[in-house]
CSV table of C-alpha atoms in Angstrom, one decimal:
chain,number,residue,atom,x,y,z
A,1,ASP,CA,-2.8,83.5,-130.1
A,2,LEU,CA,-6.0,82.2,-132.5
A,3,CYS,CA,-7.4,85.3,-134.0
A,4,ALA,CA,-10.5,83.6,-134.8
A,5,VAL,CA,-12.6,80.6,-134.6
A,6,THR,CA,-15.7,80.3,-137.5
A,7,VAL,CA,-18.3,77.8,-139.1
A,8,ASP,CA,-17.8,77.2,-142.3
A,9,PRO,CA,-21.5,77.0,-143.9
A,10,THR,CA,-20.5,75.1,-146.9
A,11,SER,CA,-19.1,72.3,-145.3
A,12,THR,CA,-20.4,72.6,-141.8
A,13,LYS,CA,-16.8,72.3,-140.2
A,14,ASN,CA,-15.2,74.6,-137.5
A,15,VAL,CA,-12.2,76.7,-139.3
A,16,LEU,CA,-9.0,78.3,-137.1
A,17,ILE,CA,-6.9,80.6,-138.4
A,18,TRP,CA,-3.8,81.9,-136.3
A,19,GLU,CA,-1.6,85.0,-137.9
A,20,LYS,CA,2.0,83.2,-138.1
A,21,PRO,CA,4.3,85.2,-136.4
A,22,ALA,CA,7.6,85.8,-138.8
A,23,SER,CA,10.3,83.0,-136.4
A,24,ALA,CA,12.7,81.2,-138.2
A,25,SER,CA,12.7,79.3,-134.7
A,26,ILE,CA,9.2,77.8,-135.2
A,27,ASP,CA,8.9,74.2,-136.6
A,28,SER,CA,5.0,73.5,-136.2
A,29,PHE,CA,1.6,74.3,-134.5
A,30,ARG,CA,-0.3,71.9,-132.6
A,31,ILE,CA,-4.1,73.0,-132.4
A,32,TYR,CA,-5.9,71.6,-129.3
A,33,ARG,CA,-9.7,71.4,-128.8
A,34,GLU,CA,-11.5,70.7,-125.4
A,35,ILE,CA,-12.7,67.2,-124.8
A,36,ALA,CA,-14.0,66.7,-121.5
A,37,SER,CA,-13.2,69.6,-120.0
A,38,VAL,CA,-9.7,68.2,-121.0
A,39,TYR,CA,-7.7,70.1,-124.1
A,40,THR,CA,-7.0,67.5,-126.1
A,41,HIS,CA,-4.2,67.8,-129.0
A,42,ILE,CA,-6.3,67.1,-132.6
A,43,ALA,CA,-4.2,68.3,-135.7
A,44,SER,CA,-0.5,69.5,-135.7
A,45,VAL,CA,0.2,72.2,-138.8
A,46,PRO,CA,3.8,72.6,-140.5
A,47,TYR,CA,5.3,76.5,-140.2
A,48,TYR,CA,5.6,76.5,-143.9
A,49,SER,CA,1.4,75.3,-144.6
A,50,LEU,CA,-1.2,77.4,-144.5
A,51,SER,CA,-2.0,79.1,-140.6
A,52,GLU,CA,-5.2,77.9,-141.0
A,53,LEU,CA,-7.0,74.4,-140.2
A,54,THR,CA,-10.4,73.1,-140.5
A,55,ASP,CA,-11.6,70.4,-138.0
A,56,THR,CA,-13.0,67.5,-140.3
A,57,THR,CA,-12.7,65.0,-137.4
A,58,ASN,CA,-15.6,62.6,-137.1
A,59,GLY,CA,-18.4,63.6,-134.8
A,60,VAL,CA,-17.4,67.1,-134.5
A,61,ASN,CA,-20.7,68.8,-135.7
A,62,PRO,CA,-21.5,72.7,-135.3
A,63,ASN,CA,-25.3,72.4,-135.8
A,64,ILE,CA,-25.0,70.1,-132.0
A,65,THR,CA,-23.0,72.0,-129.8
A,66,SER,CA,-20.3,74.9,-129.4
A,67,TYR,CA,-16.5,74.3,-129.5
A,68,LYS,CA,-13.4,76.0,-127.7
A,69,TYR,CA,-10.0,75.6,-129.0
A,70,GLU,CA,-6.4,76.5,-128.0
A,71,ILE,CA,-3.2,76.7,-130.3
A,72,SER,CA,0.6,76.2,-129.5
A,73,SER,CA,3.9,76.3,-131.1
A,74,VAL,CA,6.8,73.6,-131.3
A,75,ASP,CA,10.5,74.4,-131.7
A,76,SER,CA,13.1,72.8,-134.0
A,77,CYS,CA,14.0,71.1,-130.6
A,78,GLY,CA,10.8,70.0,-130.3
A,79,ASN,CA,10.4,72.2,-127.1
A,80,GLU,CA,6.3,73.3,-126.6
A,81,SER,CA,5.3,76.8,-125.8
A,82,PRO,CA,1.9,77.4,-123.1
A,83,LEU,CA,-1.3,76.9,-124.9
A,84,SER,CA,-3.1,80.1,-126.0
A,85,LEU,CA,-6.1,81.4,-124.5
A,86,PHE,CA,-9.2,79.5,-126.0
A,87,HIS,CA,-11.7,80.8,-128.9
A,88,GLN,CA,-15.1,79.1,-128.2
A,89,THR,CA,-17.3,78.9,-131.7
A,90,ILE,CA,-21.5,80.1,-131.6
A,91,HIS,CA,-23.9,77.4,-131.6
A,92,MET,CA,-27.1,78.9,-131.9
A,93,GLN,CA,-30.5,77.4,-131.7
A,94,VAL,CA,-33.7,77.9,-132.8
A,95,SER,CA,-37.2,77.3,-131.2
A,96,PRO,CA,-41.1,78.3,-132.1
A,97,ALA,CA,-42.4,81.3,-130.4
A,98,ALA,CA,-45.7,81.6,-129.7
A,99,PRO,CA,-47.8,82.6,-130.9
A,100,TRP,CA,-46.3,82.7,-134.2
A,101,GLY,CA,-42.4,83.2,-135.1
A,102,TYR,CA,-39.1,81.8,-133.9
A,103,ASN,CA,-36.7,82.6,-130.9
A,104,LEU,CA,-32.9,82.2,-131.0
A,105,ASN,CA,-30.8,81.2,-128.2
A,106,TRP,CA,-27.2,81.1,-128.7
A,107,ASN,CA,-23.3,81.0,-126.4
A,108,ASP,CA,-21.4,83.8,-126.0
A,109,TYR,CA,-18.5,84.1,-128.5
A,110,ILE,CA,-15.3,84.0,-126.7
A,111,GLY,CA,-11.6,85.2,-127.9
A,112,PHE,CA,-11.9,88.5,-128.5
A,113,THR,CA,-13.9,91.8,-127.9
A,114,PHE,CA,-17.1,92.8,-130.4
A,115,PRO,CA,-20.0,94.9,-130.0
A,116,GLN,CA,-22.6,93.2,-131.6
A,117,TYR,CA,-24.5,90.1,-132.7
A,118,ARG,CA,-26.2,90.5,-136.6
A,119,ILE,CA,-29.0,88.1,-137.0
A,120,TRP,CA,-28.9,87.3,-140.9
A,121,ARG,CA,-32.1,85.4,-142.2
A,122,ASP,CA,-33.0,83.5,-145.3
A,123,THR,CA,-37.1,83.2,-146.0
A,124,ILE,CA,-37.0,81.5,-149.4
A,125,GLY,CA,-35.0,78.8,-148.6
A,126,LEU,CA,-32.1,79.5,-151.6
A,127,GLY,CA,-29.3,80.8,-149.5
A,128,ILE,CA,-29.8,84.6,-149.7
A,129,TYR,CA,-29.9,86.3,-146.3
A,130,HIS,CA,-30.7,89.8,-145.1
A,131,ARG,CA,-29.7,91.1,-141.9
A,132,ALA,CA,-33.2,91.0,-139.8
A,133,ASP,CA,-31.7,92.4,-136.7
A,134,SER,CA,-28.4,92.9,-134.3
A,135,VAL,CA,-28.2,93.0,-130.6
A,136,SER,CA,-25.4,94.3,-128.1
A,137,PHE,CA,-22.9,92.0,-126.8
A,138,SER,CA,-24.4,89.8,-124.0
A,139,ASN,CA,-27.3,89.2,-125.1
A,140,ASN,CA,-28.3,85.6,-126.3
A,141,SER,CA,-31.4,85.8,-128.0
A,142,TRP,CA,-33.8,87.1,-130.3
A,143,THR,CA,-37.3,86.5,-131.4
A,144,ASP,CA,-38.3,86.7,-135.0
A,145,ILE,CA,-42.3,87.7,-134.6
A,146,ASN,CA,-43.2,87.3,-138.7
A,147,ASN,CA,-46.0,85.2,-139.5
A,148,TYR,CA,-44.5,82.6,-142.1
A,149,SER,CA,-46.5,80.9,-144.5
A,150,ILE,CA,-47.4,76.6,-144.0
A,151,GLN,CA,-44.6,74.4,-145.9
A,152,ASP,CA,-42.3,77.7,-145.8
A,153,THR,CA,-38.6,77.7,-145.3
A,154,VAL,CA,-36.6,79.6,-143.1
A,155,SER,CA,-32.8,79.7,-142.1
A,156,TYR,CA,-31.0,81.7,-139.9
A,157,PHE,CA,-26.9,82.1,-138.7
A,158,ILE,CA,-25.4,84.4,-136.3
A,159,GLU,CA,-22.4,87.0,-137.4
A,160,ILE,CA,-19.8,88.8,-135.5
A,161,ASP,CA,-16.8,91.2,-136.8
A,162,HIS,CA,-13.4,91.1,-136.2
A,163,ALA,CA,-11.8,94.9,-135.3
A,164,THR,CA,-9.2,94.2,-137.6
A,165,GLY,CA,-9.7,90.8,-139.2
A,166,CYS,CA,-7.6,87.6,-139.4
A,167,VAL,CA,-5.1,87.2,-142.2
A,168,SER,CA,-3.8,83.6,-142.3
A,169,SER,CA,-0.7,83.1,-144.5
A,170,ILE,CA,2.1,80.5,-146.1
A,171,LYS,CA,5.6,80.8,-144.8
A,172,ASN,CA,6.0,84.2,-143.7
A,173,PRO,CA,3.2,86.4,-142.5
A,174,GLY,CA,3.7,88.2,-145.7
A,175,THR,CA,2.0,86.1,-147.9
A,176,MET,CA,-1.4,86.6,-147.3
A,177,ALA,CA,-3.5,83.9,-148.5
A,178,THR,CA,-6.9,84.4,-146.7
A,179,ASN,CA,-8.6,87.4,-144.3
A,180,LEU,CA,-11.4,86.5,-142.4
A,181,ASN,CA,-13.2,89.6,-141.1
A,182,SER,CA,-15.8,88.2,-139.2
A,183,SER,CA,-16.9,85.0,-137.0
A,184,LYS,CA,-20.2,83.1,-138.0
A,185,SER,CA,-22.4,80.6,-135.9
A,186,ASN,CA,-23.9,77.0,-137.5
A,187,VAL,CA,-26.2,77.8,-140.0
A,188,TYR,CA,-30.3,76.8,-138.6
A,189,LYS,CA,-32.8,76.2,-141.1
A,190,ILE,CA,-36.5,75.2,-140.7
A,191,ALA,CA,-37.5,73.3,-144.0
A,192,ASP,CA,-41.3,73.4,-143.2
A,193,THR,CA,-42.9,75.6,-141.1
A,194,THR,CA,-45.8,73.4,-140.9
A,195,LEU,CA,-46.0,73.2,-137.4
A,196,THR,CA,-45.7,77.2,-136.8
A,197,GLY,CA,-47.0,78.7,-140.0
A,198,VAL,CA,-50.1,80.4,-140.1
A,199,PRO,CA,-52.7,79.0,-142.0
A,200,GLY,CA,-54.6,81.1,-145.0
A,201,VAL,CA,-51.0,83.0,-145.7
A,202,THR,CA,-49.3,82.5,-149.1
A,203,ASP,CA,-45.6,83.5,-150.2
A,204,ASN,CA,-47.3,85.6,-152.4
A,205,TYR,CA,-49.0,87.8,-149.8
A,206,LEU,CA,-46.1,87.8,-147.5
A,207,VAL,CA,-43.5,91.0,-147.0
A,208,THR,CA,-40.5,91.0,-144.9
A,209,ILE,CA,-39.8,94.5,-143.0
A,210,PHE,CA,-36.2,95.1,-142.3
A,211,PRO,CA,-34.8,96.6,-140.4
A,212,ASN,CA,-37.8,97.1,-137.6
A,213,PRO,CA,-36.8,98.9,-135.7
A,214,SER,CA,-35.5,101.7,-138.3
A,215,THR,CA,-34.5,105.3,-138.2
A,216,GLY,CA,-36.4,105.6,-141.2
A,217,LEU,CA,-34.7,103.9,-143.6
A,218,PHE,CA,-35.9,100.3,-144.5
A,219,THR,CA,-36.8,97.9,-147.2
A,220,LEU,CA,-39.9,96.0,-147.7
A,221,GLU,CA,-39.4,92.5,-149.4
A,222,LEU,CA,-41.9,90.5,-151.5
A,223,ASN,CA,-41.9,86.6,-152.1
A,224,ASN,CA,-43.1,87.5,-155.6
A,225,ASN,CA,-43.2,90.2,-158.1
A,226,MET,CA,-46.0,92.2,-158.2
A,227,GLU,CA,-46.6,95.6,-160.9
A,228,GLY,CA,-49.0,98.2,-159.0
A,229,GLY,CA,-48.9,97.0,-155.3
A,230,GLU,CA,-50.1,99.4,-152.7
A,231,VAL,CA,-48.4,99.2,-149.4
């Protein structure tokens, strides 16, 4: 079985991880991706290689849609196992909310169970994300009600936790190479908020409060260092 699929924010590619069983009879693994409702073989990974694959196929873009993957094993005689159950990546879309802010919508991750989706947000354009909120599984939307200044930069991604984490390995399962504890969606970046920003608001006066609602412990984040400020 696949353990998890995720989107690598650096390469903007889908990454698949499976935990390698200790078996002398396995020659290789075959990876399949759903194409036009048919699972099609896209890559083979030898047993002695890392049990991890980055889907670098031309045209595969997690920023456009979600993808489904399955895996099988092939023995030394060339016999192939049945395909595993599929895993589906999270694809998020963002649209302007009224009168300001943004609506986030995404599809459910399918492949393992988890309790909630975490929403991460970067409001300064430096790739420094803070957890903005979380929603329970099967809730696939969230609205950011913050007012952002004109020509600001805002980015989001969705994350879920794997209950046990996924360990990819080389040769035998005892040699750990990667431990993946969570799966992420694509990153959606709004590079210019001119159409949705609030005139008269500047970064010097922008305050972010998270989490909201809170249980009494929360953070006030200013986009500019100030001394002697009063909240």
